[in-house]
Amino acid sequence: MSTIPTATISRLVTYLRILEQLESQGIKRTSSEHLAEEAQVSAFQVRKDLAYFGRFGTRGAGYTVPTLRRELRRILGLTRSWNVAIIGMGRLGQAIANYPNFDSYDFILKGLFDTDPEKIGQSISGLEVFHPEQLPRLVKEKGIDIGFITVSPEAAQIAADALVQAGIRGILNFAPAVINVPKEIHVEPVDFLAGLKRLSFYIQNPQLKEELA
Amino acid sequence: MSTIPTATISRLVTYLRILEQLESQGIKRTSSEHLAEEAQVSAFQVRKDLAYFGRFGTRGAGYTVPTLRRELRRILGLTRSWNVAIIGMGRLGQAIANYPNFDSYDFILKGLFDTDPEKIGQSISGLEVFHPEQLPRLVKEKGIDIGFITVSPEAAQIAADALVQAGIRGILNFAPAVINVPKEIHVEPVDFLAGLKRLSFYIQNPQLKEELA
DNA sequence: ATATGTGAATTGATTCACAGCG
DNA sequence: CGCTGTGAATCAATTCACATAT
């Protein structure tokens, strides 16, 4: 068991997506080879990633799509649903609150927060916007597990502190800023401006894209 | 020189952000120690990351903020601006098109595309929406370098093919799907649903968050 | 005196080759 | 016979220790 690469977790999410697509197409069986092709990794990698968690296939035959899908959902903690709050109801926060079928993705929107008095009391996507001072109470009452930070980079650390204080367990950080939280709280950055700047680097330095002689 | 870790590029973006913040505060000098603390990495890591590209500091004294900032911008290809097109003018595409000060981030929005006849011809954020069949012409005419994919996961591969065909050089993929492009085209995924599922895993498996005895 | 820059050592992740099972 | 599961080998990334420059 020991230590599981973070890249493995990212790939499990990709495998799960592929399995869900296969299942919706009525395909019953697959193989490490096939999953590897769809996920654009090696078949070794697929098998090694799965081996961290157990044995899910049949030698000589491959994997049963619904079984492996169920196992991956269990591994990823998707047998339960997670309650989510959004801090920052600017354009981005509103776009996410209105994301179509957000609730079908095993994550349920339970709270919206903003410091702007204009926004407090407004209803967005069927939920009232509260001041962040209500966070501790509402996190407890509604069983909120995860917070989205969609405030400005300057306010991101304050929002993170408020979420941690309120007893949240994980943070999805959309702000272009590094936030500092206790190590038992997991943070996932979602940062398209950083992605753009990485793109800029790789376009400008194409020789680093596989050392083509 | 040889091969630069992709994680190094991500960290350079973070260092640049910190330097820009320091500069806006009028701070003139910094150190690997200080940058490390802000970026939440080790000082060794900061120095090693910079060493891939040259020598930017003064021994015994540290780094000059404006100098290192300029050097990082050069390394990341941000001495020029990049022209961007968005494929998919649904909610997400519209939210990005209206992102405040998008243009101040060294990236300039030059084209909007959608297959929906209702959307074609509409003006969003001062730009007309075109059918993707116009991509090759407009990419050439407007010198578009980068495409954002903000279509459904089912349409993501079609959008990617169209962008590659039109001669784009990099893709920011917001769709929750793996896309397949020639290896000289760089793709950066921006996938908040995947981030959420990784969060779910780490919340469910807190022991993997630093092996606390 | 102090903080960078860098080869060497260590740790971690991926690839490989094949043993094991259906 | 085919494809999974896995220890061993390779490759890559990070950490360390210290020589080096100011």
Tab-separated table of C-alpha atoms (C1' of nucleotides) in Angstrom:
chain	number	residue	atom	x	y	z
A	1	MET	CA	0.000	0.000	0.000
A	2	SER	CA	2.362	2.713	1.293
A	3	THR	CA	2.173	5.861	-0.831
A	4	ILE	CA	0.001	6.477	-3.893
A	5	PRO	CA	1.178	8.973	-6.526
A	6	THR	CA	-1.110	11.966	-6.891
A	7	ALA	CA	-0.935	11.437	-10.656
A	8	THR	CA	-2.532	8.028	-10.070
A	9	ILE	CA	-5.588	9.681	-8.510
A	10	SER	CA	-5.946	12.006	-11.492
A	11	ARG	CA	-5.784	9.038	-13.827
A	12	LEU	CA	-8.372	7.080	-11.823
A	13	VAL	CA	-10.774	9.963	-12.415
A	14	THR	CA	-10.073	9.679	-16.145
A	15	TYR	CA	-10.567	5.896	-16.141
A	16	LEU	CA	-13.872	6.336	-14.317
A	17	ARG	CA	-15.033	8.805	-16.939
A	18	ILE	CA	-14.128	6.402	-19.729
A	19	LEU	CA	-15.940	3.530	-17.981
A	20	GLU	CA	-19.054	5.680	-17.561
A	21	GLN	CA	-18.970	6.465	-21.247
A	22	LEU	CA	-18.522	2.777	-22.128
A	23	GLU	CA	-21.368	1.804	-19.818
A	24	SER	CA	-23.685	4.402	-21.381
A	25	GLN	CA	-22.851	2.801	-24.744
A	26	GLY	CA	-23.820	-0.609	-23.392
A	27	ILE	CA	-20.250	-1.965	-23.619
A	28	LYS	CA	-19.741	-4.647	-20.968
A	29	ARG	CA	-16.049	-5.515	-21.069
A	30	THR	CA	-12.761	-3.667	-21.523
A	31	SER	CA	-9.003	-4.137	-21.062
A	32	SER	CA	-6.019	-2.218	-19.708
A	33	GLU	CA	-4.986	-1.790	-23.345
A	34	HIS	CA	-8.290	-0.164	-24.278
A	35	LEU	CA	-8.473	2.062	-21.187
A	36	ALA	CA	-4.868	3.093	-21.804
A	37	GLU	CA	-5.623	4.151	-25.354
A	38	GLU	CA	-8.641	6.225	-24.301
A	39	ALA	CA	-6.777	7.832	-21.396
A	40	GLN	CA	-3.597	8.339	-23.445
A	41	VAL	CA	-1.327	6.490	-21.030
A	42	SER	CA	0.411	3.102	-21.186
A	43	ALA	CA	-1.378	-0.169	-20.368
A	44	PHE	CA	1.305	-0.784	-17.698
A	45	GLN	CA	0.270	2.447	-16.093
A	46	VAL	CA	-3.407	1.508	-15.989
A	47	ARG	CA	-2.665	-1.844	-14.357
A	48	LYS	CA	-0.211	-0.347	-11.873
A	49	ASP	CA	-2.662	2.403	-10.927
A	50	LEU	CA	-5.395	-0.148	-10.242
A	51	ALA	CA	-2.989	-2.455	-8.392
A	52	TYR	CA	-2.549	0.175	-5.661
A	53	PHE	CA	-6.133	-0.565	-4.630
A	54	GLY	CA	-6.699	-4.240	-5.347
A	55	ARG	CA	-7.440	-6.743	-8.083
A	56	PHE	CA	-10.397	-5.876	-10.268
A	57	GLY	CA	-9.857	-7.803	-13.498
A	58	THR	CA	-9.874	-11.363	-14.757
A	59	ARG	CA	-6.621	-12.697	-16.172
A	60	GLY	CA	-6.961	-13.546	-19.795
A	61	ALA	CA	-10.284	-11.702	-20.047
A	62	GLY	CA	-9.889	-8.077	-18.911
A	63	TYR	CA	-12.300	-5.988	-16.840
A	64	THR	CA	-16.091	-5.944	-16.505
A	65	VAL	CA	-17.162	-2.348	-17.151
A	66	PRO	CA	-19.878	-2.003	-14.454
A	67	THR	CA	-17.733	-3.749	-11.832
A	68	LEU	CA	-14.637	-1.641	-12.415
A	69	ARG	CA	-16.787	1.473	-12.568
A	70	ARG	CA	-18.345	0.631	-9.207
A	71	GLU	CA	-14.928	-0.077	-7.668
A	72	LEU	CA	-13.460	3.194	-8.949
A	73	ARG	CA	-16.434	5.119	-7.590
A	74	ARG	CA	-15.873	3.454	-4.220
A	75	ILE	CA	-12.124	4.200	-4.263
A	76	LEU	CA	-12.757	7.838	-5.170
A	77	GLY	CA	-15.310	8.246	-2.361
A	78	LEU	CA	-18.251	8.658	-4.723
A	79	THR	CA	-20.588	6.179	-3.012
A	80	ARG	CA	-21.844	9.079	-0.952
A	81	SER	CA	-22.662	12.617	-2.031
A	82	TRP	CA	-20.739	15.707	-0.942
A	83	ASN	CA	-22.204	19.035	0.108
A	84	VAL	CA	-20.611	22.135	-1.344
A	85	ALA	CA	-20.518	25.856	-0.555
A	86	ILE	CA	-19.317	28.638	-2.848
A	87	ILE	CA	-17.480	31.629	-1.383
A	88	GLY	CA	-17.592	34.584	-3.759
A	89	MET	CA	-20.682	35.190	-5.874
A	90	GLY	CA	-19.044	37.245	-8.606
A	91	ARG	CA	-19.270	36.175	-12.213
A	92	LEU	CA	-17.379	32.928	-11.695
A	93	GLY	CA	-19.253	31.913	-8.550
A	94	GLN	CA	-22.563	32.569	-10.294
A	95	ALA	CA	-21.506	30.630	-13.388
A	96	ILE	CA	-20.635	27.632	-11.219
A	97	ALA	CA	-23.838	27.900	-9.162
A	98	ASN	CA	-25.780	27.761	-12.413
A	99	TYR	CA	-23.722	24.932	-13.884
A	100	PRO	CA	-26.279	22.639	-15.521
A	101	ASN	CA	-26.794	19.333	-13.725
A	102	PHE	CA	-24.213	20.251	-11.125
A	103	ASP	CA	-26.162	18.132	-8.657
A	104	SER	CA	-25.986	15.041	-10.837
A	105	TYR	CA	-22.235	14.884	-10.333
A	106	ASP	CA	-22.358	13.523	-6.777
A	107	PHE	CA	-21.904	17.042	-5.428
A	108	ILE	CA	-24.808	19.068	-4.052
A	109	LEU	CA	-24.785	22.843	-3.763
A	110	LYS	CA	-25.822	23.796	-0.224
A	111	GLY	CA	-24.552	27.310	0.476
A	112	LEU	CA	-23.612	30.584	-1.234
A	113	PHE	CA	-21.558	33.315	0.453
A	114	ASP	CA	-20.374	36.816	-0.346
A	115	THR	CA	-19.363	39.881	1.673
A	116	ASP	CA	-21.041	42.344	-0.711
A	117	PRO	CA	-24.223	43.728	0.971
A	118	GLU	CA	-25.775	44.049	-2.504
A	119	LYS	CA	-25.500	40.293	-2.983
A	120	ILE	CA	-26.506	39.112	0.493
A	121	GLY	CA	-30.129	37.983	0.564
A	122	GLN	CA	-30.274	37.550	-3.220
A	123	SER	CA	-31.355	34.172	-4.521
A	124	ILE	CA	-29.068	32.453	-7.039
A	125	SER	CA	-29.909	29.038	-8.463
A	126	GLY	CA	-32.558	28.657	-5.760
A	127	LEU	CA	-30.233	29.399	-2.830
A	128	GLU	CA	-29.968	32.513	-0.673
A	129	VAL	CA	-26.605	34.306	-0.480
A	130	PHE	CA	-25.265	34.723	3.086
A	131	HIS	CA	-22.472	36.709	4.683
A	132	PRO	CA	-19.418	34.518	5.431
A	133	GLU	CA	-19.912	35.160	9.173
A	134	GLN	CA	-22.789	32.645	8.825
A	135	LEU	CA	-20.342	29.972	7.567
A	136	PRO	CA	-19.754	28.089	10.846
A	137	ARG	CA	-23.488	27.804	11.511
A	138	LEU	CA	-24.466	26.786	7.976
A	139	VAL	CA	-21.568	24.361	7.530
A	140	LYS	CA	-22.777	22.576	10.653
A	141	GLU	CA	-26.516	22.758	9.877
A	142	LYS	CA	-26.240	21.672	6.249
A	143	GLY	CA	-23.315	19.279	6.615
A	144	ILE	CA	-21.142	21.131	4.124
A	145	ASP	CA	-17.942	19.215	3.298
A	146	ILE	CA	-16.272	21.214	0.530
A	147	GLY	CA	-15.779	24.921	-0.192
A	148	PHE	CA	-15.174	26.580	-3.551
A	149	ILE	CA	-13.099	29.740	-3.426
A	150	THR	CA	-14.208	32.061	-6.248
A	151	VAL	CA	-13.122	35.385	-4.744
A	152	SER	CA	-10.308	37.694	-5.915
A	153	PRO	CA	-6.732	36.496	-5.309
A	154	GLU	CA	-6.376	39.169	-2.604
A	155	ALA	CA	-9.325	37.726	-0.671
A	156	ALA	CA	-8.485	34.053	-1.257
A	157	GLN	CA	-6.547	33.532	1.978
A	158	ILE	CA	-9.286	35.173	4.052
A	159	ALA	CA	-11.873	32.923	2.400
A	160	ALA	CA	-9.681	29.872	3.034
A	161	ASP	CA	-9.268	30.780	6.713
A	162	ALA	CA	-13.035	31.219	7.072
A	163	LEU	CA	-13.699	27.824	5.460
A	164	VAL	CA	-11.149	26.043	7.630
A	165	GLN	CA	-12.479	27.787	10.733
A	166	ALA	CA	-16.004	26.672	9.844
A	167	GLY	CA	-14.895	23.047	9.701
A	168	ILE	CA	-14.759	22.359	5.963
A	169	ARG	CA	-12.717	19.308	4.851
A	170	GLY	CA	-11.566	20.233	1.350
A	171	ILE	CA	-11.203	23.294	-0.877
A	172	LEU	CA	-11.466	23.788	-4.625
A	173	ASN	CA	-9.482	26.962	-5.196
A	174	PHE	CA	-10.380	28.870	-8.372
A	175	ALA	CA	-8.431	31.970	-7.317
A	176	PRO	CA	-5.021	32.537	-8.925
A	177	ALA	CA	-3.215	32.425	-5.576
A	178	VAL	CA	-1.501	29.885	-3.340
A	179	ILE	CA	-3.497	29.443	-0.134
A	180	ASN	CA	-2.165	28.239	3.179
A	181	VAL	CA	-4.261	25.728	5.159
A	182	PRO	CA	-3.603	23.072	7.824
A	183	LYS	CA	-2.158	19.976	6.232
A	184	GLU	CA	-5.216	17.813	6.980
A	185	ILE	CA	-7.290	20.025	4.625
A	186	HIS	CA	-6.843	19.134	0.990
A	187	VAL	CA	-6.753	21.909	-1.624
A	188	GLU	CA	-7.246	21.387	-5.348
A	189	PRO	CA	-6.307	24.353	-7.524
A	190	VAL	CA	-8.390	25.090	-10.629
A	191	ASP	CA	-6.483	27.874	-12.279
A	192	PHE	CA	-7.016	28.621	-15.942
A	193	LEU	CA	-4.699	31.652	-15.979
A	194	ALA	CA	-1.853	29.431	-14.775
A	195	GLY	CA	-2.756	26.902	-17.470
A	196	LEU	CA	-2.591	29.675	-20.070
A	197	LYS	CA	0.859	30.739	-18.945
A	198	ARG	CA	2.099	27.155	-19.090
A	199	LEU	CA	0.728	26.992	-22.637
A	200	SER	CA	2.618	30.158	-23.468
A	201	PHE	CA	5.822	28.526	-22.262
A	202	TYR	CA	5.334	25.329	-24.244
A	203	ILE	CA	4.342	27.149	-27.443
A	204	GLN	CA	7.403	29.363	-27.136
A	205	ASN	CA	9.666	26.373	-26.421
A	206	PRO	CA	8.446	23.663	-28.784
A	207	GLN	CA	11.719	21.743	-28.586
A	208	LEU	CA	10.785	20.709	-25.038
A	209	LYS	CA	7.753	18.899	-26.440
A	210	GLU	CA	9.577	15.562	-27.045
A	211	GLU	CA	13.110	16.449	-28.103
A	212	LEU	CA	12.434	15.974	-31.837
A	213	ALA	CA	15.934	15.550	-33.260
B	1	MET	CA	19.701	21.894	-20.014
B	2	SER	CA	18.142	18.598	-21.191
B	3	THR	CA	14.659	18.049	-19.787
B	4	ILE	CA	12.647	20.381	-17.534
B	5	PRO	CA	10.001	18.919	-15.201
B	6	THR	CA	6.480	20.065	-16.018
B	7	ALA	CA	6.038	20.777	-12.292
B	8	THR	CA	8.866	23.302	-12.625
B	9	ILE	CA	6.865	25.265	-15.208
B	10	SER	CA	3.832	25.335	-12.894
B	11	ARG	CA	6.011	26.646	-10.089
B	12	LEU	CA	7.583	29.325	-12.297
B	13	VAL	CA	4.063	30.653	-12.892
B	14	THR	CA	3.556	30.785	-9.132
B	15	TYR	CA	6.893	32.542	-8.542
B	16	LEU	CA	6.006	35.097	-11.206
B	17	ARG	CA	2.704	35.801	-9.498
B	18	ILE	CA	4.453	36.314	-6.160
B	19	LEU	CA	7.012	38.637	-7.747
B	20	GLU	CA	4.238	40.679	-9.351
B	21	GLN	CA	2.576	41.018	-5.989
B	22	LEU	CA	5.860	42.041	-4.346
B	23	GLU	CA	6.523	44.557	-7.089
B	24	SER	CA	3.067	46.098	-6.700
B	25	GLN	CA	3.895	46.492	-3.004
B	26	GLY	CA	7.102	48.305	-3.908
B	27	ILE	CA	9.335	45.541	-2.506
B	28	LYS	CA	12.658	45.524	-4.345
B	29	ARG	CA	14.500	42.432	-3.136
B	30	THR	CA	13.632	38.853	-2.213
B	31	SER	CA	15.283	35.465	-1.594
B	32	SER	CA	14.742	31.811	-2.465
B	33	GLU	CA	13.687	31.389	1.175
B	34	HIS	CA	10.988	34.024	0.902
B	35	LEU	CA	9.697	32.867	-2.491
B	36	ALA	CA	9.638	29.307	-1.169
B	37	GLU	CA	7.516	30.283	1.786
B	38	GLU	CA	5.006	32.151	-0.382
B	39	ALA	CA	4.830	29.355	-2.948
B	40	GLN	CA	4.756	26.637	-0.292
B	41	VAL	CA	7.734	24.733	-1.627
B	42	SER	CA	11.332	24.333	-0.391
B	43	ALA	CA	14.028	26.946	-1.019
B	44	PHE	CA	16.084	24.195	-2.716
B	45	GLN	CA	13.223	23.738	-5.122
B	46	VAL	CA	13.070	27.437	-5.997
B	47	ARG	CA	16.788	27.595	-6.711
B	48	LYS	CA	16.777	24.357	-8.723
B	49	ASP	CA	13.785	25.523	-10.771
B	50	LEU	CA	15.518	28.779	-11.636
B	51	ALA	CA	18.813	27.025	-12.343
B	52	TYR	CA	17.263	25.209	-15.313
B	53	PHE	CA	17.161	28.585	-17.068
B	54	GLY	CA	20.175	30.514	-15.840
B	55	ARG	CA	21.549	32.539	-12.957
B	56	PHE	CA	19.328	35.375	-11.822
B	57	GLY	CA	20.430	36.149	-8.267
B	58	THR	CA	23.360	37.606	-6.402
B	59	ARG	CA	25.156	35.323	-3.954
B	60	GLY	CA	24.863	36.594	-0.456
B	61	ALA	CA	22.138	39.046	-1.441
B	62	GLY	CA	19.227	37.232	-3.110
B	63	TYR	CA	17.141	38.379	-6.074
B	64	THR	CA	16.066	41.774	-7.395
B	65	VAL	CA	12.277	41.644	-7.749
B	66	PRO	CA	11.872	43.525	-11.054
B	67	THR	CA	14.795	41.670	-12.656
B	68	LEU	CA	13.611	38.205	-11.701
B	69	ARG	CA	10.079	39.126	-12.700
B	70	ARG	CA	11.273	40.234	-16.130
B	71	GLU	CA	13.333	37.067	-16.552
B	72	LEU	CA	10.426	34.816	-15.600
B	73	ARG	CA	8.146	36.631	-18.016
B	74	ARG	CA	10.714	36.090	-20.743
B	75	ILE	CA	11.105	32.389	-19.877
B	76	LEU	CA	7.336	31.880	-19.872
B	77	GLY	CA	6.956	33.551	-23.265
B	78	LEU	CA	5.094	36.563	-21.885
B	79	THR	CA	7.141	39.244	-23.649
B	80	ARG	CA	4.638	39.030	-26.474
B	81	SER	CA	0.861	38.745	-26.332
B	82	TRP	CA	-1.123	35.706	-27.431
B	83	ASN	CA	-4.345	35.721	-29.440
B	84	VAL	CA	-7.109	33.446	-28.226
B	85	ALA	CA	-10.294	31.932	-29.646
B	86	ILE	CA	-13.115	30.298	-27.674
B	87	ILE	CA	-14.947	27.313	-29.150
B	88	GLY	CA	-18.320	26.826	-27.470
B	89	MET	CA	-20.327	29.864	-26.393
B	90	GLY	CA	-22.463	28.165	-23.760
B	91	ARG	CA	-22.485	29.418	-20.191
B	92	LEU	CA	-18.806	28.702	-19.587
B	93	GLY	CA	-17.598	30.170	-22.874
B	94	GLN	CA	-19.628	33.310	-22.205
B	95	ALA	CA	-18.343	33.595	-18.646
B	96	ILE	CA	-14.753	33.421	-19.913
B	97	ALA	CA	-15.406	35.892	-22.747
B	98	ASN	CA	-16.693	38.339	-20.140
B	99	TYR	CA	-13.865	37.684	-17.697
B	100	PRO	CA	-12.918	41.131	-16.371
B	101	ASN	CA	-9.562	42.395	-17.608
B	102	PHE	CA	-8.976	39.232	-19.588
B	103	ASP	CA	-6.934	41.304	-22.009
B	104	SER	CA	-4.618	42.605	-19.304
B	105	TYR	CA	-3.268	39.118	-18.767
B	106	ASP	CA	-1.126	39.037	-21.904
B	107	PHE	CA	-3.872	37.165	-23.741
B	108	ILE	CA	-6.228	38.870	-26.182
B	109	LEU	CA	-9.600	37.489	-27.168
B	110	LYS	CA	-9.869	37.468	-30.963
B	111	GLY	CA	-12.549	34.945	-31.940
B	112	LEU	CA	-15.739	33.279	-30.689
B	113	PHE	CA	-17.205	30.136	-32.241
B	114	ASP	CA	-20.303	27.990	-31.848
B	115	THR	CA	-22.295	25.618	-34.064
B	116	ASP	CA	-25.682	26.777	-32.710
B	117	PRO	CA	-27.422	28.912	-35.405
B	118	GLU	CA	-29.097	30.875	-32.576
B	119	LYS	CA	-25.674	32.002	-31.355
B	120	ILE	CA	-23.968	32.686	-34.689
B	121	GLY	CA	-23.959	36.402	-35.482
B	122	GLN	CA	-24.594	37.389	-31.866
B	123	SER	CA	-22.152	39.794	-30.282
B	124	ILE	CA	-20.563	38.739	-26.983
B	125	SER	CA	-18.048	40.938	-25.215
B	126	GLY	CA	-17.761	43.007	-28.406
B	127	LEU	CA	-16.988	40.073	-30.697
B	128	GLU	CA	-19.206	38.352	-33.247
B	129	VAL	CA	-19.832	34.617	-32.889
B	130	PHE	CA	-18.901	32.564	-35.980
B	131	HIS	CA	-19.500	29.020	-37.138
B	132	PRO	CA	-16.394	26.817	-36.640
B	133	GLU	CA	-16.144	26.350	-40.419
B	134	GLN	CA	-14.767	29.922	-40.384
B	135	LEU	CA	-11.923	28.852	-38.068
B	136	PRO	CA	-9.154	28.339	-40.666
B	137	ARG	CA	-9.821	31.745	-42.216
B	138	LEU	CA	-10.080	33.658	-38.938
B	139	VAL	CA	-7.124	31.918	-37.314
B	140	LYS	CA	-5.019	33.054	-40.238
B	141	GLU	CA	-6.475	36.568	-40.532
B	142	LYS	CA	-6.346	37.358	-36.814
B	143	GLY	CA	-3.197	35.452	-35.949
B	144	ILE	CA	-4.923	33.267	-33.353
B	145	ASP	CA	-2.434	31.148	-31.382
B	146	ILE	CA	-4.507	29.424	-28.699
B	147	GLY	CA	-7.971	27.831	-28.564
B	148	PHE	CA	-10.190	27.328	-25.531
B	149	ILE	CA	-12.473	24.301	-25.707
B	150	THR	CA	-15.663	25.052	-23.771
B	151	VAL	CA	-18.014	22.633	-25.527
B	152	SER	CA	-19.633	19.471	-24.111
B	153	PRO	CA	-17.338	16.474	-23.515
B	154	GLU	CA	-18.982	14.724	-26.485
B	155	ALA	CA	-18.004	17.574	-28.821
B	156	ALA	CA	-14.528	18.172	-27.361
B	157	GLN	CA	-12.638	15.964	-29.816
B	158	ILE	CA	-14.405	17.539	-32.798
B	159	ALA	CA	-13.521	20.996	-31.486
B	160	ALA	CA	-9.907	19.916	-30.950
B	161	ASP	CA	-9.663	18.545	-34.500
B	162	ALA	CA	-11.073	21.784	-35.886
B	163	LEU	CA	-8.565	23.865	-33.911
B	164	VAL	CA	-5.612	21.737	-34.982
B	165	GLN	CA	-6.795	21.775	-38.590
B	166	ALA	CA	-7.021	25.563	-38.452
B	167	GLY	CA	-3.395	25.810	-37.342
B	168	ILE	CA	-3.694	26.641	-33.659
B	169	ARG	CA	-0.588	26.020	-31.497
B	170	GLY	CA	-2.020	25.282	-28.042
B	171	ILE	CA	-5.309	24.313	-26.417
B	172	LEU	CA	-6.828	25.073	-23.038
B	173	ASN	CA	-9.327	22.259	-22.568
B	174	PHE	CA	-12.168	23.012	-20.155
B	175	ALA	CA	-14.189	19.961	-21.227
B	176	PRO	CA	-14.125	16.929	-18.920
B	177	ALA	CA	-12.635	14.670	-21.593
B	178	VAL	CA	-9.204	13.567	-22.795
B	179	ILE	CA	-8.538	14.953	-26.265
B	180	ASN	CA	-6.171	13.542	-28.825
B	181	VAL	CA	-3.963	15.954	-30.774
B	182	PRO	CA	-0.635	15.788	-32.637
B	183	LYS	CA	2.241	15.807	-30.169
B	184	GLU	CA	3.528	19.218	-31.266
B	185	ILE	CA	0.274	20.811	-29.995
B	186	HIS	CA	0.273	21.389	-26.269
B	187	VAL	CA	-2.946	20.835	-24.289
B	188	GLU	CA	-3.575	22.163	-20.792
B	189	PRO	CA	-6.591	20.660	-19.052
B	190	VAL	CA	-8.697	22.905	-16.793
B	191	ASP	CA	-11.136	20.501	-15.248
B	192	PHE	CA	-12.919	21.419	-12.056
B	193	LEU	CA	-15.056	18.260	-11.984
B	194	ALA	CA	-11.885	16.159	-11.966
B	195	GLY	CA	-10.518	18.370	-9.172
B	196	LEU	CA	-13.692	17.756	-7.178
B	197	LYS	CA	-13.366	14.000	-7.540
B	198	ARG	CA	-9.740	14.125	-6.427
B	199	LEU	CA	-10.908	16.120	-3.391
B	200	SER	CA	-13.495	13.443	-2.680
B	201	PHE	CA	-10.738	10.822	-2.680
B	202	TYR	CA	-8.446	12.746	-0.349
B	203	ILE	CA	-11.238	13.631	2.086
B	204	GLN	CA	-12.299	10.002	2.195
B	205	ASN	CA	-8.697	8.827	2.656
B	206	PRO	CA	-7.171	11.322	5.069
B	207	GLN	CA	-4.376	8.934	6.097
B	208	LEU	CA	-2.791	9.466	2.676
B	209	LYS	CA	-2.363	13.146	3.535
B	210	GLU	CA	1.093	12.736	5.169
B	211	GLU	CA	1.017	9.341	6.873
B	212	LEU	CA	0.241	10.753	10.334
B	213	ALA	CA	1.091	7.836	12.597
C	1	DA	C1'	28.568	36.732	6.714
C	2	DT	C1'	25.127	35.331	3.748
C	3	DA	C1'	22.408	33.368	0.196
C	4	DT	C1'	22.977	31.535	-4.547
C	5	DG	C1'	24.041	27.793	-7.758
C	6	DT	C1'	24.991	22.909	-8.524
C	7	DG	C1'	26.853	18.057	-8.549
C	8	DA	C1'	25.790	13.935	-5.780
C	9	DA	C1'	22.496	11.293	-3.075
C	10	DT	C1'	18.028	10.099	-2.294
C	11	DT	C1'	13.445	9.490	-2.998
C	12	DG	C1'	9.580	8.716	-5.975
C	13	DA	C1'	7.203	7.324	-10.326
C	14	DT	C1'	7.085	4.833	-14.477
C	15	DT	C1'	8.387	1.130	-17.378
C	16	DC	C1'	9.439	-3.405	-18.084
C	17	DA	C1'	9.299	-8.425	-18.161
C	18	DC	C1'	7.240	-12.167	-16.816
C	19	DA	C1'	4.889	-15.052	-13.351
C	20	DG	C1'	0.154	-16.302	-12.292
C	21	DC	C1'	-4.528	-17.290	-13.283
C	22	DG	C1'	-8.602	-18.009	-15.836
D	1	DC	C1'	-3.430	-18.769	-25.039
D	2	DG	C1'	-4.441	-13.958	-23.309
D	3	DC	C1'	-4.423	-10.466	-20.221
D	4	DT	C1'	-3.906	-9.237	-15.478
D	5	DG	C1'	-1.063	-8.350	-11.516
D	6	DT	C1'	3.545	-7.334	-9.603
D	7	DG	C1'	8.527	-7.387	-8.161
D	8	DA	C1'	12.747	-5.559	-10.280
D	9	DA	C1'	14.962	-2.138	-13.156
D	10	DT	C1'	14.998	2.187	-15.081
D	11	DC	C1'	14.108	6.817	-15.343
D	12	DA	C1'	12.805	11.306	-13.384
D	13	DA	C1'	12.316	14.657	-9.686
D	14	DT	C1'	13.455	16.365	-5.340
D	15	DT	C1'	16.475	17.008	-1.545
D	16	DC	C1'	20.780	17.764	0.305
D	17	DA	C1'	25.382	19.654	1.240
D	18	DC	C1'	28.610	22.595	0.192
D	19	DA	C1'	31.580	25.204	-2.913
D	20	DT	C1'	31.260	29.825	-4.715
D	21	DA	C1'	30.568	34.593	-5.246
D	22	DT	C1'	29.678	39.192	-3.288
